[in-house]
Amino acid sequence: MIALRSFPTFATVLILVAACIGSDDPAGAKQDDASARRRDQAALEPLAGLVGPWKGTGQPQRGRAQGSWVETGEWTWTLTAKSAALKLDVAKGKYLRKAILQPLTKEGAFAIEATLADGSERRFRGELTKSAGVKAVFTADESSGDGVRRITLTPLHDTRFLMLLEGRLDADARFTRLAEVGYTRVGVAFAAADSAPVCIVTGGRGTTQVTYEGKTYWVCCSGCKDLFNEDPKAVLAEAAERAKTKTKPAGK
């Protein structure tokens, strides 16, 4: 007679089968996460040129110095395993303190989670238009009330962009101009706009060096630096794929 102990018990078999069926695929999950992040990055590509430090002059009325002020802003990437967003931090802003811009599920739709100058938070939704240059218009979820109810971002060049801030006290009323902030990129001459190194993470303007296995690369902001340091092999692989796509002949 064969001893029963030489075979796995029925309970043991069930445990092993369940483990096989329910086991996670870390490599596959990681790949899916990276794909989601890359989709977000691709959606934000038209506004990726905003990344970097800026000096802004706010004017209630264009061309008039009365009531004007100076503020600074810095756009950075916020990158996680599953998502990508653009974050704006404003110092000395009269209307805005912070804004996080991220794609929504609907293609071409975006949301801004804004912290206003008084510390309150407000959500805006909008879309990009590209008919005559890129423009992004975001309207607050609440149709009326005090403060900023519509934000329009208009990149004019790699070294300059405008941010129009509008209010709307009555839901039936037209939007009224609160101010427009004209931003100029800090530390970059207008003529040198196209000569900057390329960020290995997003393909944007490289400003900071990072190293891996004795080689030096460029990143555009702290968010890209963190992602590179977390998994440089994956970042370099993505960059290589982007390079192949750009050099691939049309129709191939």
Backbone as numpy.savetxt, mean C-alpha at the origin, in Angstrom:
# Nx Ny Nz CAx CAy CAz Cx Cy Cz
-0.30 -68.59 16.32 -1.15 -67.40 16.32 -0.26 -66.16 16.32
-0.65 -65.18 15.52 0.12 -63.94 15.47 -0.36 -63.01 16.59
0.58 -62.46 17.28 0.24 -61.58 18.40 -0.41 -60.30 17.86
-1.50 -59.90 18.49 -2.21 -58.71 18.04 -1.37 -57.46 18.19
-0.43 -57.48 19.14 0.35 -56.26 19.36 1.29 -55.94 18.20
1.43 -56.89 17.25 2.30 -56.62 16.10 1.62 -55.75 15.06
0.32 -55.47 15.21 -0.43 -54.63 14.30 -0.86 -53.36 15.02
-0.98 -52.23 14.32 -1.49 -51.02 14.97 -2.94 -51.23 15.38
-3.32 -50.68 16.48 -4.71 -50.77 16.92 -5.60 -49.97 15.98
-6.90 -50.29 16.00 -7.85 -49.58 15.13 -7.85 -48.08 15.42
-7.74 -47.75 16.70 -7.73 -46.34 17.09 -6.50 -45.64 16.53
-5.36 -46.35 16.56 -4.12 -45.76 16.04 -4.25 -45.49 14.54
-4.86 -46.44 13.82 -5.05 -46.27 12.38 -5.90 -45.04 12.09
-6.99 -44.89 12.87 -7.85 -43.72 12.67 -7.10 -42.42 12.88
-6.27 -42.40 13.91 -5.50 -41.18 14.21 -4.56 -40.84 13.06
-3.88 -41.90 12.54 -2.94 -41.68 11.44 -3.66 -41.19 10.19
-4.82 -41.78 9.86 -5.58 -41.36 8.69 -6.05 -39.92 8.84
-6.57 -39.60 10.03 -7.06 -38.24 10.27 -5.93 -37.23 10.15
-4.76 -37.63 10.64 -3.62 -36.72 10.57 -3.23 -36.44 9.14
-3.28 -37.48 8.29 -2.93 -37.30 6.88 -3.95 -36.41 6.17
-5.25 -36.66 6.44 -6.29 -35.90 5.77 -6.30 -34.45 6.23
-6.13 -34.21 7.51 -6.27 -32.86 8.04 -4.96 -32.11 8.15
-3.86 -32.68 7.70 -2.58 -32.00 7.85 -2.53 -30.77 6.98
-1.88 -29.73 7.50 -1.71 -28.50 6.75 -0.58 -28.66 5.75
-0.62 -27.84 4.73 0.48 -27.79 3.77 1.13 -26.42 3.92
2.11 -26.27 4.82 2.70 -24.96 5.09 3.23 -24.30 3.83
3.87 -25.07 2.96 4.43 -24.48 1.75 3.32 -23.95 0.85
2.24 -24.75 0.71 1.12 -24.31 -0.12 0.42 -23.10 0.46
0.22 -23.10 1.77 -0.43 -21.97 2.42 0.40 -20.71 2.27
1.71 -20.86 2.40 2.59 -19.71 2.27 2.54 -19.15 0.86
2.46 -20.05 -0.13 2.38 -19.62 -1.52 1.08 -18.86 -1.77
-0.06 -19.37 -1.22 -1.34 -18.70 -1.37 -1.31 -17.32 -0.74
-0.69 -17.21 0.46 -0.59 -15.93 1.13 0.19 -14.93 0.28
1.33 -15.39 -0.26 2.16 -14.52 -1.09 1.41 -14.06 -2.33
0.60 -14.94 -2.91 -0.18 -14.57 -4.09 -1.19 -13.47 -3.76
-1.83 -13.59 -2.58 -2.78 -12.56 -2.15 -2.07 -11.22 -1.96
-0.89 -11.25 -1.35 -0.14 -10.01 -1.16 0.27 -9.41 -2.50
0.71 -10.25 -3.43 1.11 -9.74 -4.74 -0.07 -9.14 -5.49
-1.26 -9.71 -5.32 -2.45 -9.12 -5.95 -2.72 -7.72 -5.40
-2.58 -7.57 -4.10 -2.77 -6.24 -3.50 -1.72 -5.26 -4.03
-0.46 -5.73 -4.10 0.61 -4.87 -4.61 0.32 -4.43 -6.04
-0.15 -5.37 -6.86 -0.45 -5.04 -8.26 -1.59 -4.02 -8.34
-2.60 -4.17 -7.48 -3.72 -3.23 -7.48 -3.28 -1.83 -7.09
-2.29 -1.75 -6.19 -1.81 -0.45 -5.71 -0.71 0.14 -6.57
-0.27 -0.59 -7.58 0.85 -0.16 -8.41 0.69 1.26 -8.97
-0.51 1.68 -9.43 -0.64 3.04 -9.96 -0.31 4.14 -8.94
-0.37 3.82 -7.65 -0.07 4.81 -6.61 1.23 4.50 -5.88
1.96 3.50 -6.34 3.20 3.11 -5.66 4.26 4.21 -5.69
4.17 5.10 -6.67 5.12 6.19 -6.75 5.02 7.19 -5.60
3.96 7.08 -4.79 3.81 7.97 -3.64 4.76 7.60 -2.51
5.30 6.40 -2.51 6.14 5.95 -1.40 7.36 6.84 -1.25
7.58 7.31 -0.02 8.72 8.17 0.28 8.30 9.35 1.13
9.27 10.21 1.51 8.97 11.39 2.33 8.61 12.60 1.47
7.67 13.42 1.97 7.17 14.56 1.23 7.05 15.80 2.14
7.17 16.96 1.54 6.89 18.23 2.23 5.70 18.86 1.53
4.67 19.23 2.33 3.46 19.76 1.74 3.12 21.16 2.21
2.50 21.91 1.33 1.97 23.23 1.67 0.47 23.21 1.46
-0.28 23.44 2.54 -1.73 23.43 2.46 -2.28 24.83 2.24
-3.27 24.94 1.36 -3.89 26.23 1.06 -5.42 26.09 1.00
-6.13 26.84 1.80 -7.59 26.84 1.69 -8.05 27.26 0.30
-7.35 28.21 -0.28 -7.64 28.66 -1.64 -6.36 28.61 -2.46
-6.44 27.99 -3.61 -5.24 27.82 -4.43 -4.67 29.18 -4.83
-3.35 29.31 -4.66 -2.67 30.54 -5.06 -2.71 31.64 -4.04
-3.33 31.39 -2.88 -3.40 32.42 -1.84 -2.70 31.94 -0.58
-1.82 32.77 -0.06 -1.04 32.38 1.11 -1.82 32.49 2.42
-2.89 33.25 2.43 -3.66 33.45 3.66 -4.23 32.12 4.16
-3.94 31.81 5.43 -4.43 30.59 6.03 -3.65 29.34 5.67
-2.54 29.49 4.92 -1.76 28.33 4.50 -0.92 27.78 5.65
-0.45 26.55 5.52 0.39 25.92 6.52 1.33 24.92 5.84
2.32 24.47 6.59 3.29 23.50 6.09 3.16 22.21 6.89
3.11 21.08 6.21 3.07 19.78 6.86 4.03 18.84 6.15
4.35 17.73 6.78 5.17 16.71 6.13 4.41 15.40 6.12
4.68 14.58 5.13 4.03 13.28 5.03 5.00 12.24 4.54
4.79 11.01 4.93 5.61 9.91 4.42 4.72 8.71 4.11
4.80 8.26 2.86 4.09 7.05 2.42 5.03 5.86 2.54
4.55 4.78 3.10 5.31 3.53 3.18 4.41 2.36 2.83
5.01 1.26 2.42 4.28 0.02 2.23 4.05 -0.64 3.59
2.87 -1.19 3.79 2.58 -2.05 4.93 2.34 -3.44 4.36
3.30 -4.33 4.54 3.27 -5.65 3.92 3.18 -6.74 4.96
2.23 -7.65 4.78 2.14 -8.84 5.62 2.19 -10.06 4.72
2.12 -11.24 5.31 2.15 -12.46 4.50 0.96 -12.51 3.54
-0.18 -11.90 3.92 -1.40 -12.05 3.15 -1.90 -10.77 2.47
-1.30 -9.63 2.74 -1.87 -8.40 2.22 -0.81 -7.32 2.02
-1.20 -6.30 1.28 -0.35 -5.13 1.08 -1.22 -3.88 1.14
-0.68 -2.83 1.71 -1.38 -1.56 1.79 -0.35 -0.44 1.74
-0.82 0.77 1.47 0.03 1.96 1.51 -0.41 2.80 2.70
0.57 3.24 3.49 0.25 4.02 4.69 0.87 5.41 4.59
0.07 6.42 4.94 0.53 7.80 4.98 0.54 8.28 6.43
1.69 8.75 6.89 1.81 9.38 8.21 2.07 10.87 7.99
1.24 11.70 8.60 1.32 13.15 8.42 1.73 13.82 9.72
2.67 14.73 9.64 3.08 15.53 10.80 2.65 16.97 10.57
2.03 17.57 11.57 1.56 18.95 11.54 0.44 19.17 10.51
-0.29 18.10 10.21 -1.39 18.23 9.27 -2.59 18.92 9.90
-3.25 19.77 9.15 -4.42 20.48 9.66 -5.67 19.62 9.63
-5.71 18.62 8.73 -6.90 17.79 8.58 -6.65 16.30 8.77
-5.49 15.83 8.38 -5.20 14.40 8.46 -3.98 14.13 9.34
-4.04 12.98 10.04 -2.91 12.53 10.83 -2.33 11.23 10.25
-3.21 10.39 9.72 -2.77 9.10 9.20 -3.82 8.57 8.24
-3.36 7.79 7.24 -4.29 7.14 6.30 -3.68 5.83 5.84
-4.49 4.78 5.82 -4.06 3.48 5.31 -4.93 3.15 4.10
-4.29 3.02 2.95 -4.97 2.79 1.68 -4.80 1.34 1.27
-5.91 0.63 1.05 -5.83 -0.78 0.70 -6.90 -1.16 -0.31
-6.61 -2.17 -1.16 -7.60 -2.61 -2.14 -8.75 -3.35 -1.47
-9.93 -3.27 -2.09 -11.08 -4.05 -1.66 -11.23 -5.26 -2.57
-12.18 -6.13 -2.24 -12.39 -7.34 -3.03 -12.78 -7.01 -4.46
-13.64 -6.02 -4.63 -14.05 -5.61 -5.97 -12.87 -5.02 -6.70
-12.64 -5.47 -7.91 -11.50 -4.98 -8.70 -11.62 -3.49 -8.95
-10.53 -2.79 -8.68 -10.50 -1.35 -8.91 -11.05 -0.52 -7.77
-11.54 -1.17 -6.71 -12.09 -0.45 -5.57 -11.09 -0.43 -4.42
-11.08 0.66 -3.66 -10.13 0.84 -2.58 -10.82 1.46 -1.37
-10.16 1.35 -0.23 -10.66 1.97 1.00 -9.51 2.70 1.68
-9.86 3.76 2.36 -8.90 4.48 3.20 -9.43 4.48 4.63
-8.62 3.99 5.55 -8.91 4.11 6.97 -8.10 5.31 7.47
-8.78 6.42 7.74 -8.09 7.66 8.06 -8.23 8.02 9.53
-7.16 8.56 10.08 -7.20 9.19 11.40 -7.12 10.69 11.16
-8.15 11.42 11.54 -8.18 12.85 11.30 -7.32 13.59 12.32
-7.13 14.87 12.09 -6.23 15.65 12.94 -6.69 15.69 14.40
-7.99 15.56 14.63 -8.50 15.60 16.00 -8.46 14.22 16.67
-7.93 13.22 15.97 -7.82 11.88 16.54 -8.96 10.96 16.21
-10.04 11.47 15.62 -11.17 10.62 15.25 -10.82 9.81 14.00
-11.56 8.72 13.79 -11.30 7.85 12.65 -12.46 7.89 11.67
-12.14 7.76 10.39 -13.17 7.82 9.36 -12.76 6.92 8.20
-13.74 6.22 7.64 -13.49 5.31 6.53 -13.98 5.91 5.22
-13.16 5.81 4.20 -13.48 6.31 2.87 -13.38 5.16 1.87
-14.19 5.25 0.81 -14.12 4.26 -0.28 -14.02 5.01 -1.60
-13.36 4.37 -2.57 -13.24 5.03 -3.86 -12.60 4.16 -4.91
-12.32 4.77 -6.06 -11.74 4.07 -7.19 -10.70 4.96 -7.86
-9.89 4.32 -8.72 -8.90 5.06 -9.50 -9.46 5.35 -10.88
-9.09 6.50 -11.41 -9.38 6.80 -12.81 -8.06 7.06 -13.52
-7.98 6.65 -14.79 -6.72 6.76 -15.53 -6.92 7.42 -16.89
-8.04 8.08 -17.10 -8.34 8.65 -18.41 -7.36 9.77 -18.78
-7.02 10.61 -17.83 -6.08 11.70 -18.08 -5.09 11.76 -16.92
-4.31 10.71 -16.78 -3.43 10.60 -15.63 -4.16 9.94 -14.48
-3.40 9.44 -13.54 -4.00 8.72 -12.41 -4.61 9.70 -11.43
-5.82 9.40 -10.99 -6.48 10.18 -9.94 -7.29 9.21 -9.09
-7.23 9.39 -7.77 -7.97 8.52 -6.85 -8.89 9.38 -6.01
-10.19 9.08 -6.05 -11.20 9.86 -5.32 -11.86 8.95 -4.29
-11.85 9.38 -3.02 -12.39 8.58 -1.93 -13.44 9.39 -1.17
-14.60 8.80 -0.98 -15.70 9.48 -0.29 -15.99 8.78 1.03
-16.24 9.54 2.08 -16.51 8.98 3.40 -17.77 8.14 3.39
-17.77 7.08 4.20 -18.94 6.22 4.31 -20.16 7.00 4.80
-19.95 7.93 5.74 -21.04 8.78 6.20 -21.15 9.94 5.22
-22.34 10.22 4.75 -22.50 11.17 3.65 -22.30 12.63 4.05
-22.44 12.95 5.34 -22.31 14.35 5.74 -21.78 14.44 7.16
-21.43 15.68 7.57 -20.89 15.91 8.90 -19.70 16.82 8.85
-19.12 17.10 10.00 -17.98 18.01 10.07 -16.73 17.36 9.49
-15.82 18.21 9.05 -14.50 17.75 8.63 -14.47 17.17 7.23
-13.43 16.38 6.98 -13.15 15.85 5.64 -14.16 14.77 5.27
-14.79 14.94 4.09 -15.75 13.95 3.59 -15.32 13.38 2.23
-14.35 14.02 1.60 -13.84 13.48 0.35 -12.36 13.81 0.21
-11.58 12.82 -0.23 -10.14 12.97 -0.42 -9.82 12.60 -1.87
-9.12 13.49 -2.55 -8.69 13.22 -3.93 -7.18 13.28 -4.01
-6.56 12.18 -4.46 -5.11 12.11 -4.64 -4.80 12.19 -6.13
-3.92 13.12 -6.49 -3.55 13.30 -7.89 -2.03 13.33 -8.03
-1.40 12.22 -8.38 0.04 12.24 -8.65 0.30 13.03 -9.93
1.17 14.03 -9.85 1.49 14.85 -11.02 2.79 14.39 -11.67
3.69 13.89 -10.87 5.00 13.44 -11.32 5.58 12.64 -10.18
6.67 11.96 -10.44 7.30 11.18 -9.39 7.77 12.06 -8.23
7.86 13.37 -8.46 8.34 14.26 -7.41 7.27 15.20 -6.87
6.02 15.02 -7.29 4.98 15.95 -6.82 3.59 15.29 -6.89
2.75 15.56 -5.87 1.35 15.14 -5.94 0.48 16.10 -5.15
-0.81 16.09 -5.47 -1.78 16.96 -4.81 -2.77 16.11 -4.01
-3.19 16.66 -2.88 -4.24 16.02 -2.09 -5.31 17.07 -1.80
-6.48 16.89 -2.41 -7.60 17.79 -2.22 -8.50 17.25 -1.11
-8.83 18.09 -0.16 -9.67 17.72 0.98 -10.97 18.53 0.91
-12.11 17.82 0.95 -13.39 18.50 0.82 -14.34 18.09 1.94
-15.24 18.99 2.26 -16.24 18.74 3.28 -17.64 18.69 2.69
-18.61 18.32 3.55 -20.00 18.25 3.10 -20.89 18.20 4.34
-21.44 19.34 4.72 -22.23 19.40 5.94 -23.60 18.75 5.78
-24.16 18.82 4.57 -25.49 18.30 4.30 -25.39 17.21 3.23
-26.09 16.10 3.45 -26.02 14.99 2.50 -26.50 15.38 1.11
-27.35 16.39 1.02 -27.87 16.83 -0.28 -27.04 17.96 -0.89
-26.05 18.44 -0.13 -25.26 19.57 -0.60 -24.08 19.10 -1.44
-23.51 20.03 -2.17 -22.31 19.73 -2.95 -21.10 19.68 -2.02
-20.06 18.98 -2.46 -18.82 18.99 -1.70 -18.18 20.36 -1.82
-17.62 20.84 -0.72 -16.96 22.15 -0.71 -15.50 21.98 -0.33
-14.66 22.77 -0.94 -13.22 22.69 -0.72 -12.87 23.15 0.69
-12.12 22.30 1.41 -11.54 22.70 2.68 -10.13 23.22 2.46
-9.35 22.47 1.70 -7.98 22.88 1.40 -7.39 21.91 0.39
-6.30 22.32 -0.22 -5.53 21.45 -1.10 -4.08 21.51 -0.62
-3.46 20.32 -0.50 -2.07 20.25 -0.07 -1.22 19.83 -1.26
-0.28 20.70 -1.62 0.66 20.38 -2.69 1.94 19.81 -2.09
2.24 18.56 -2.42 3.40 17.87 -1.85 4.54 17.80 -2.85
5.75 18.02 -2.36 6.97 17.86 -3.14 7.86 16.84 -2.45
8.41 15.91 -3.22 9.25 14.86 -2.63 10.50 15.45 -2.00
10.83 14.98 -0.82 11.98 15.49 -0.07 13.27 14.88 -0.61
14.27 15.76 -0.86 15.62 15.29 -1.18 15.83 14.75 -2.56
14.89 14.99 -3.49 15.03 14.48 -4.86 14.82 15.63 -5.84
15.81 15.86 -6.70 15.68 16.88 -7.72 14.68 16.42 -8.77
13.94 17.36 -9.34 12.92 17.02 -10.34 13.52 16.26 -11.52
14.69 16.68 -11.98 15.29 16.05 -13.16 15.82 14.66 -12.89
16.00 14.31 -11.59 16.58 13.01 -11.25 15.52 11.97 -10.97
14.29 12.23 -11.35 13.18 11.37 -10.97 13.32 9.95 -11.46
13.93 9.75 -12.64 13.96 8.42 -13.24 15.29 7.69 -13.04
16.19 8.27 -12.25 17.52 7.69 -12.13 17.75 6.96 -10.80
16.71 6.78 -10.00 16.87 6.16 -8.69 17.02 4.64 -8.82
17.68 4.00 -7.84 17.73 2.53 -7.81 16.33 1.95 -7.67
16.17 0.67 -8.00 14.87 0.02 -7.98 14.70 -0.82 -6.73
13.55 -0.68 -6.07 13.24 -1.48 -4.87 13.07 -2.94 -5.28
13.78 -3.84 -4.60 13.73 -5.26 -4.93 12.38 -5.88 -4.57
11.62 -5.24 -3.69 10.34 -5.80 -3.24 9.19 -5.38 -4.15
9.10 -4.08 -4.46 7.94 -3.57 -5.21 8.28 -3.00 -6.57
9.57 -2.78 -6.85 9.94 -2.15 -8.11 9.87 -0.64 -8.07
9.63 -0.07 -6.88 9.56 1.38 -6.73 10.93 2.01 -6.60
10.95 3.24 -6.09 12.19 4.00 -5.95 12.98 3.47 -4.75
14.14 2.91 -4.99 14.98 2.40 -3.91 15.69 3.52 -3.17
15.62 3.50 -1.85 16.26 4.55 -1.04 17.16 3.98 0.05
16.98 2.71 0.40 17.72 2.10 1.51 18.32 0.77 1.05
19.57 0.52 1.45 20.24 -0.71 1.06 20.00 -1.83 2.07
19.86 -3.05 1.54 19.79 -4.26 2.37 20.75 -5.28 1.76
21.18 -6.24 2.55 22.13 -7.22 2.04 21.65 -8.64 2.33
22.07 -9.56 1.45 21.78 -10.98 1.63 22.85 -11.78 0.91
23.48 -12.67 1.64 24.55 -13.53 1.12 25.61 -12.72 0.39
25.99 -11.63 1.00 27.08 -10.80 0.47 26.70 -9.86 -0.65
25.44 -9.87 -1.10 25.00 -8.99 -2.17 24.11 -7.88 -1.61
24.18 -6.72 -2.25 23.42 -5.55 -1.81 22.23 -5.29 -2.74
21.09 -4.98 -2.12 19.88 -4.66 -2.86 19.29 -3.37 -2.29
18.28 -2.84 -2.98 17.63 -1.61 -2.54 16.17 -1.87 -2.19
15.66 -1.15 -1.18 14.24 -1.15 -0.86 13.79 0.30 -0.76
12.46 0.51 -0.83 11.95 1.88 -0.89 11.45 2.41 0.45
11.22 1.53 1.42 10.67 2.00 2.69 10.87 0.94 3.77
10.49 1.28 4.98 10.67 0.36 6.11 9.84 -0.91 5.96
8.64 -0.79 5.36 7.80 -1.97 5.17 8.46 -2.99 4.25
9.06 -2.51 3.16 9.76 -3.40 2.23 11.02 -3.98 2.88
11.70 -3.18 3.68 12.89 -3.67 4.37 12.53 -4.82 5.32
11.43 -4.67 6.05 11.01 -5.72 6.98 10.68 -7.01 6.24
9.96 -6.90 5.12 9.58 -8.09 4.35 10.82 -8.78 3.78
11.76 -7.99 3.29 13.00 -8.57 2.75 13.76 -9.32 3.83
13.93 -8.69 4.98 14.68 -9.32 6.07 13.99 -10.58 6.59
12.66 -10.61 6.49 11.92 -11.78 6.97 12.12 -13.00 6.07
12.15 -12.78 4.76 12.30 -13.90 3.82 12.96 -13.42 2.54
14.27 -13.17 2.57 14.95 -12.63 1.38 14.89 -13.54 0.17
14.95 -14.86 0.37 14.89 -15.79 -0.76 13.59 -15.64 -1.54
12.48 -15.55 -0.81 11.18 -15.40 -1.47 11.09 -14.08 -2.21
11.59 -13.01 -1.60 11.56 -11.69 -2.24 12.38 -11.69 -3.53
13.56 -12.29 -3.49 14.41 -12.35 -4.68 13.78 -13.21 -5.77
13.09 -14.27 -5.38 12.41 -15.12 -6.36 11.28 -14.34 -7.05
10.52 -13.56 -6.27 9.45 -12.73 -6.85 10.03 -11.70 -7.81
11.16 -11.08 -7.43 11.80 -10.08 -8.28 12.25 -10.70 -9.60
12.76 -11.91 -9.53 13.19 -12.61 -10.74 12.01 -12.90 -11.66
10.87 -13.28 -11.09 9.68 -13.53 -11.88 9.17 -12.25 -12.54
9.22 -11.13 -11.80 8.80 -9.85 -12.38 9.68 -9.48 -13.56
10.98 -9.72 -13.40 11.93 -9.41 -14.47 11.63 -10.24 -15.72
11.30 -11.52 -15.52 10.96 -12.38 -16.66 9.71 -11.87 -17.37
8.71 -11.45 -16.59 7.46 -10.96 -17.17 7.69 -9.71 -18.00
8.55 -8.81 -17.51 8.80 -7.55 -18.22 9.56 -7.78 -19.51
10.45 -8.78 -19.53 11.26 -9.02 -20.73 10.63 -10.01 -21.69
9.50 -10.62 -21.29 8.85 -11.62 -22.14 8.18 -10.93 -23.32
8.43 -11.40 -24.56 7.81 -10.76 -25.73 6.30 -10.82 -25.68
5.65 -9.81 -26.21 4.18 -9.77 -26.24 3.63 -10.95 -27.00
2.56 -11.56 -26.45 1.92 -12.68 -27.10 2.53 -14.03 -26.79
3.62 -14.04 -26.03 4.28 -15.29 -25.66 3.73 -15.85 -24.37
